[in-house]
XYZ file of C-alpha atoms in Angstrom:
366
model
C -11.337 21.608 -6.176
C -10.776 17.961 -4.291
C -14.415 17.176 -5.887
C -13.684 13.840 -4.372
C -16.322 10.742 -5.722
C -16.114 7.340 -5.290
C -16.802 4.519 -7.730
C -16.974 0.073 -7.856
C -16.861 -1.558 -11.575
C -17.796 -5.465 -12.042
C -15.696 -6.942 -14.690
C -17.477 -9.667 -16.391
C -14.228 -11.470 -17.098
C -11.385 -13.511 -16.904
C -8.396 -12.307 -15.335
C -5.456 -14.643 -15.972
C -3.192 -14.704 -13.252
C 0.987 -15.136 -12.360
C 0.221 -18.216 -10.919
C -1.634 -19.664 -13.952
C -4.803 -19.140 -11.649
C -8.086 -17.465 -13.419
C -10.410 -14.218 -11.473
C -13.299 -15.284 -13.694
C -14.829 -11.665 -12.788
C -13.704 -9.264 -10.312
C -14.357 -5.983 -8.954
C -12.348 -2.823 -8.256
C -13.287 0.219 -5.621
C -11.979 3.513 -6.665
C -11.552 6.912 -5.928
C -10.890 10.052 -7.814
C -10.255 13.793 -7.279
C -10.322 17.103 -8.970
C -10.919 17.009 -12.801
C -10.486 15.252 -16.071
C -9.308 17.480 -18.797
C -10.809 17.004 -22.135
C -7.879 15.429 -23.737
C -7.267 13.482 -20.488
C -3.258 14.506 -19.736
C -3.788 15.669 -15.869
C -3.819 12.002 -14.855
C -2.525 10.887 -11.309
C -2.473 7.491 -10.531
C -1.941 6.696 -6.645
C -1.146 3.535 -5.363
C -2.038 2.817 -1.479
C 0.378 0.470 0.781
C -0.525 -2.481 2.115
C -2.973 -1.795 4.848
C -4.423 1.689 3.178
C -7.626 1.811 0.468
C -8.756 4.139 -2.936
C -9.611 6.905 0.518
C -6.661 8.842 -0.137
C -7.427 12.137 0.569
C -11.107 13.938 1.950
C -13.138 13.370 4.336
C -16.458 11.130 3.913
C -19.453 12.751 5.339
C -20.063 11.198 8.441
C -16.634 10.523 8.869
C -13.677 12.109 11.064
C -10.719 10.493 9.616
C -9.038 12.255 6.498
C -7.767 9.701 3.487
C -4.196 8.489 4.477
C -2.510 10.997 2.281
C -4.834 13.732 2.359
C -1.602 15.895 3.554
C 0.254 15.288 0.274
C -2.956 15.169 -2.121
C -5.710 18.309 -2.776
C -6.477 22.002 -3.464
C -2.649 22.994 -3.853
C -1.049 20.799 -2.408
C 1.553 18.906 -3.852
C -0.442 16.589 -5.769
C -2.671 19.677 -6.759
C -6.075 18.651 -7.554
C -6.846 22.148 -9.217
C -4.439 20.872 -11.762
C -4.596 16.915 -11.687
C -7.254 14.156 -12.125
C -6.026 11.721 -9.057
C -7.380 8.422 -9.011
C -6.752 5.682 -6.293
C -7.686 1.916 -6.799
C -7.791 -0.236 -4.328
C -5.863 -3.119 -4.929
C -7.337 -7.071 -5.301
C -7.512 -8.790 -2.231
C -7.799 -6.028 -0.293
C -11.168 -6.036 2.225
C -12.184 -2.511 0.877
C -14.350 -2.687 -1.620
C -12.584 -4.723 -4.237
C -12.267 -8.494 -4.949
C -10.913 -10.290 -1.677
C -11.199 -13.826 -0.449
C -14.320 -13.071 1.149
C -15.963 -12.046 -1.563
C -18.596 -14.775 -3.777
C -16.108 -17.133 -5.794
C -19.083 -17.356 -8.766
C -18.793 -21.448 -9.418
C -19.765 -22.231 -5.726
C -21.804 -19.799 -4.646
C -19.475 -19.208 -1.346
C -16.771 -17.396 -0.197
C -13.278 -17.733 -1.214
C -11.592 -17.840 1.632
C -9.130 -20.226 1.433
C -9.714 -21.230 -1.949
C -8.729 -17.392 -3.338
C -5.550 -17.996 -5.661
C -1.890 -15.894 -4.543
C -1.556 -12.834 -6.209
C 0.856 -10.665 -7.198
C 2.227 -6.873 -7.800
C 1.765 -7.958 -11.433
C -1.695 -9.118 -11.042
C -3.236 -6.391 -9.278
C -1.404 -3.306 -11.259
C -2.850 -5.817 -15.182
C -6.006 -5.224 -13.194
C -5.802 -1.989 -12.764
C -4.715 -1.301 -16.568
C -8.135 -2.818 -17.100
C -9.803 -0.284 -14.745
C -8.195 2.678 -17.019
C -9.137 1.459 -19.729
C -12.671 0.918 -18.689
C -12.599 4.882 -17.847
C -11.250 5.815 -20.703
C -7.455 6.682 -20.037
C -4.860 5.860 -21.896
C -2.069 7.825 -20.352
C -1.035 8.706 -16.744
C 0.937 12.379 -16.405
C 2.384 9.955 -13.003
C 1.798 6.913 -10.918
C 2.694 7.336 -7.705
C 3.445 4.927 -4.455
C 4.568 4.438 -1.326
C 5.780 0.766 0.231
C 3.745 -1.200 -1.409
C 2.233 1.146 -3.500
C 6.003 2.248 -4.709
C 6.296 -1.387 -6.078
C 2.878 -1.115 -7.865
C 4.311 1.941 -9.755
C 7.502 0.474 -10.375
C 5.141 -2.705 -11.835
C 3.538 0.085 -14.165
C 6.684 1.387 -15.424
C 8.151 -2.026 -16.479
C 4.930 -3.835 -17.444
C 3.567 -0.876 -19.111
C 6.640 1.446 -20.037
C 4.064 3.568 -22.277
C 1.416 4.551 -19.470
C 3.321 7.099 -17.446
C 5.352 10.207 -18.389
C 6.727 10.366 -14.274
C 6.627 7.183 -11.948
C 7.304 8.644 -8.280
C 8.535 5.854 -5.607
C 8.970 6.128 -2.145
C 10.238 4.214 0.779
C 9.996 0.934 -1.456
C 11.922 -1.543 -2.986
C 12.810 -3.300 -6.240
C 12.632 -6.844 -4.418
C 11.041 -8.010 -0.592
C 14.309 -8.601 1.512
C 14.677 -10.769 4.143
C 14.713 -8.011 6.941
C 10.521 -6.936 6.135
C 9.453 -11.241 5.060
C 11.105 -11.940 8.626
C 8.643 -9.242 10.499
C 5.331 -10.207 7.845
C 6.001 -13.463 9.275
C 5.791 -13.218 13.117
C 1.841 -11.989 11.735
C 1.009 -14.598 9.759
C 1.922 -17.284 11.800
C -0.093 -15.178 14.621
C -2.739 -15.563 12.252
C -2.614 -19.045 11.492
C -2.455 -20.109 14.816
C -4.736 -18.492 16.543
C -7.658 -20.982 17.297
C -9.920 -18.034 16.233
C -8.961 -17.772 12.697
C -10.685 -21.304 12.803
C -8.549 -22.571 9.652
C -9.609 -18.906 7.780
C -13.717 -20.139 8.299
C -14.237 -17.325 10.817
C -17.076 -15.269 11.329
C -16.321 -12.375 9.626
C -18.608 -10.479 11.778
C -17.042 -12.291 15.330
C -13.448 -10.593 14.271
C -14.840 -7.134 13.273
C -16.418 -7.067 17.029
C -13.934 -8.378 19.258
C -10.460 -8.402 17.465
C -8.112 -11.628 16.550
C -5.145 -11.823 18.726
C -2.334 -13.794 17.450
C -2.979 -10.685 14.310
C -2.656 -8.429 16.979
C 0.423 -9.093 18.222
C 1.934 -9.591 14.630
C 0.463 -6.131 13.845
C 2.612 -4.602 16.743
C 5.658 -6.096 15.503
C 4.837 -4.430 12.127
C 4.329 -1.174 13.756
C 8.760 -1.379 15.625
C 9.284 -2.305 12.106
C 7.503 1.152 10.526
C 8.709 3.463 13.188
C 12.506 3.588 14.368
C 14.785 3.506 17.403
C 14.558 7.951 17.438
C 11.125 7.844 16.757
C 9.755 5.727 19.769
C 11.905 7.262 21.666
C 10.519 11.302 20.811
C 6.889 10.250 20.905
C 7.083 8.031 24.082
C 10.650 8.268 25.695
C 10.212 6.148 28.710
C 6.544 8.324 29.724
C 4.539 6.005 31.889
C 0.854 5.707 31.861
C -0.370 8.008 34.068
C -3.403 5.922 36.297
C -0.852 2.362 35.861
C 1.196 1.615 38.581
C 5.242 1.776 38.468
C 5.198 -1.412 40.488
C 1.642 -3.320 38.782
C 3.346 -6.074 36.730
C 0.698 -5.254 34.302
C 1.499 -1.385 34.718
C 2.303 -0.060 30.980
C 4.675 2.629 29.491
C 2.696 4.669 26.768
C 4.583 3.017 23.961
C 3.068 -0.049 25.074
C -0.404 1.022 25.336
C 0.044 2.699 21.831
C 0.910 -0.851 20.583
C -2.002 -2.451 22.123
C -4.010 0.422 20.862
C -2.998 -0.271 17.286
C -2.120 -4.056 17.788
C -5.782 -4.572 19.140
C -7.695 -2.514 16.566
C -6.102 -2.993 13.425
C -7.874 -6.703 13.216
C -11.501 -5.102 13.675
C -10.632 -2.954 10.822
C -8.787 -5.087 8.356
C -9.500 -8.555 7.420
C -7.704 -11.526 8.879
C -7.637 -13.180 5.188
C -6.270 -10.115 3.257
C -3.856 -9.734 5.300
C -2.259 -12.363 4.897
C -3.001 -12.800 0.998
C -0.986 -8.836 0.586
C 1.423 -9.591 3.075
C 2.410 -12.795 0.554
C 1.911 -10.480 -2.661
C 4.367 -8.070 -0.556
C 7.049 -11.205 0.544
C 7.140 -12.379 -2.715
C 7.335 -9.489 -5.117
C 10.895 -9.139 -6.866
C 10.753 -7.173 -9.582
C 13.799 -9.339 -11.429
C 12.262 -12.472 -11.316
C 11.436 -12.920 -14.879
C 14.799 -11.201 -15.753
C 18.585 -11.695 -15.829
C 18.850 -8.924 -12.999
C 18.050 -5.563 -12.155
C 19.600 -3.561 -15.080
C 17.757 -6.106 -17.333
C 14.397 -5.939 -15.591
C 14.436 -2.177 -15.356
C 15.471 -1.926 -19.576
C 11.587 -1.629 -20.523
C 11.384 1.762 -18.597
C 10.295 4.740 -21.092
C 9.351 7.160 -18.029
C 11.119 9.819 -15.579
C 11.465 7.865 -12.413
C 11.868 9.627 -9.281
C 13.135 7.804 -5.900
C 12.494 9.114 -2.489
C 13.759 7.113 0.313
C 14.425 8.226 3.802
C 17.395 7.322 6.365
C 15.414 6.288 9.794
C 13.703 3.478 6.809
C 14.110 -0.153 8.393
C 11.569 -2.031 6.515
C 12.884 -0.726 2.922
C 16.482 1.419 3.650
C 17.558 3.179 1.270
C 20.690 1.199 0.174
C 17.536 -0.358 -2.150
C 16.535 2.681 -3.534
C 19.827 3.639 -4.001
C 20.603 0.154 -6.600
C 18.229 1.338 -8.582
C 19.153 4.587 -8.684
C 23.134 3.459 -9.912
C 21.358 0.473 -12.258
C 19.155 3.181 -13.821
C 21.592 5.644 -14.472
C 23.992 2.960 -15.800
C 21.707 1.761 -18.735
C 21.029 5.551 -19.424
C 17.514 5.820 -17.767
C 16.091 9.083 -16.887
C 15.996 8.499 -13.133
C 16.616 11.291 -9.908
C 17.408 9.902 -5.772
C 16.461 12.452 -3.376
C 16.942 10.689 0.333
C 15.434 12.067 2.993
C 17.069 12.796 6.209
C 14.354 11.907 8.497
C 14.178 9.992 12.131
C 10.822 8.847 11.790
C 11.300 5.117 9.870
C 9.033 4.120 7.164
C 6.296 5.639 8.024
C 8.076 8.883 7.026
C 6.377 8.538 3.160
C 2.535 8.819 5.849
C 3.565 11.314 8.201
C 6.441 13.580 7.219
C 4.890 14.891 4.205
C 6.425 18.365 4.433
C 10.319 16.894 3.707
C 9.370 15.722 0.375
C 6.526 17.656 -0.708
C 8.380 19.936 -2.873
C 9.648 17.187 -4.544
C 6.569 15.287 -5.807
C 5.373 19.351 -6.795
C 8.277 19.917 -8.976
C 7.826 16.891 -10.603
C 4.278 16.633 -11.531
C 5.025 20.612 -12.717
C 7.541 20.093 -15.157
């Protein structure tokens, strides 16, 4: 049974960050599904992507929208909640319930805003480990994540090598490359240079009601990187909006309307400061940063690693995952690599679950 439950834990203790700064206290929101068995050996940690949240599956009573990975997590699904106890934690920096730039800074009594410290993937994983310790979870059967969630899964494998038996990484990379950083730059510039951002001192209620044009434009650029030319052609083609005139200057193709809808709606649900901090976290991610090379960085891994790449992914192309696979094999680590034939683009890990569900199910059932 899905048995969806939400929770939040406040930690009145410092979290020492990679930057040298300290969060004197922090909160983490999380969601669980299924039932924890007696010896707590059936835990699956699901890590969310950049704009995701802890709401990975199921549906809240007063909402129509299901969790972002509902196609994969649930009764009899790839991550079967009849067998496993699944937990998904909202990462630090996110505005969906965990400590973020709009949280109150203890020393000032005011919101952090731009005083919030820069976070790394290692920081958010370390915070999650604090939560698991609080919940009495010492081991996980698996850690699973896609995109930014895959970066977290890799950090779990390297920095807490005895925590998970299996680590499954989808549509991700061991370091953010220039192509992804360049797309993120558009959104960063759009937010920072929008007069409505007010150097981070905007009224969050105004943004939620009216949006933020610079952030909307950056999100539109992001959507191009999430999809692919083939998926856009099949989804929209050259279809024109029925109510718009072909020779009207502002007349739109269906793809135009799609970009407008996703771009302008995004700032109304995702805080601009949270976006800046999480994009920064993604941009600076590089698991080799404190090591001599990739092989040295991956050496601590004890878990069996399963890598799932998608052929049409332009944001984190399969070459990154193949390099990880070859390196892990070269140092004698257990690693399987699967390259899914997909024209969808980066978001295939969210949309085309039917293409990789059996892979995940097989790993978890072994």
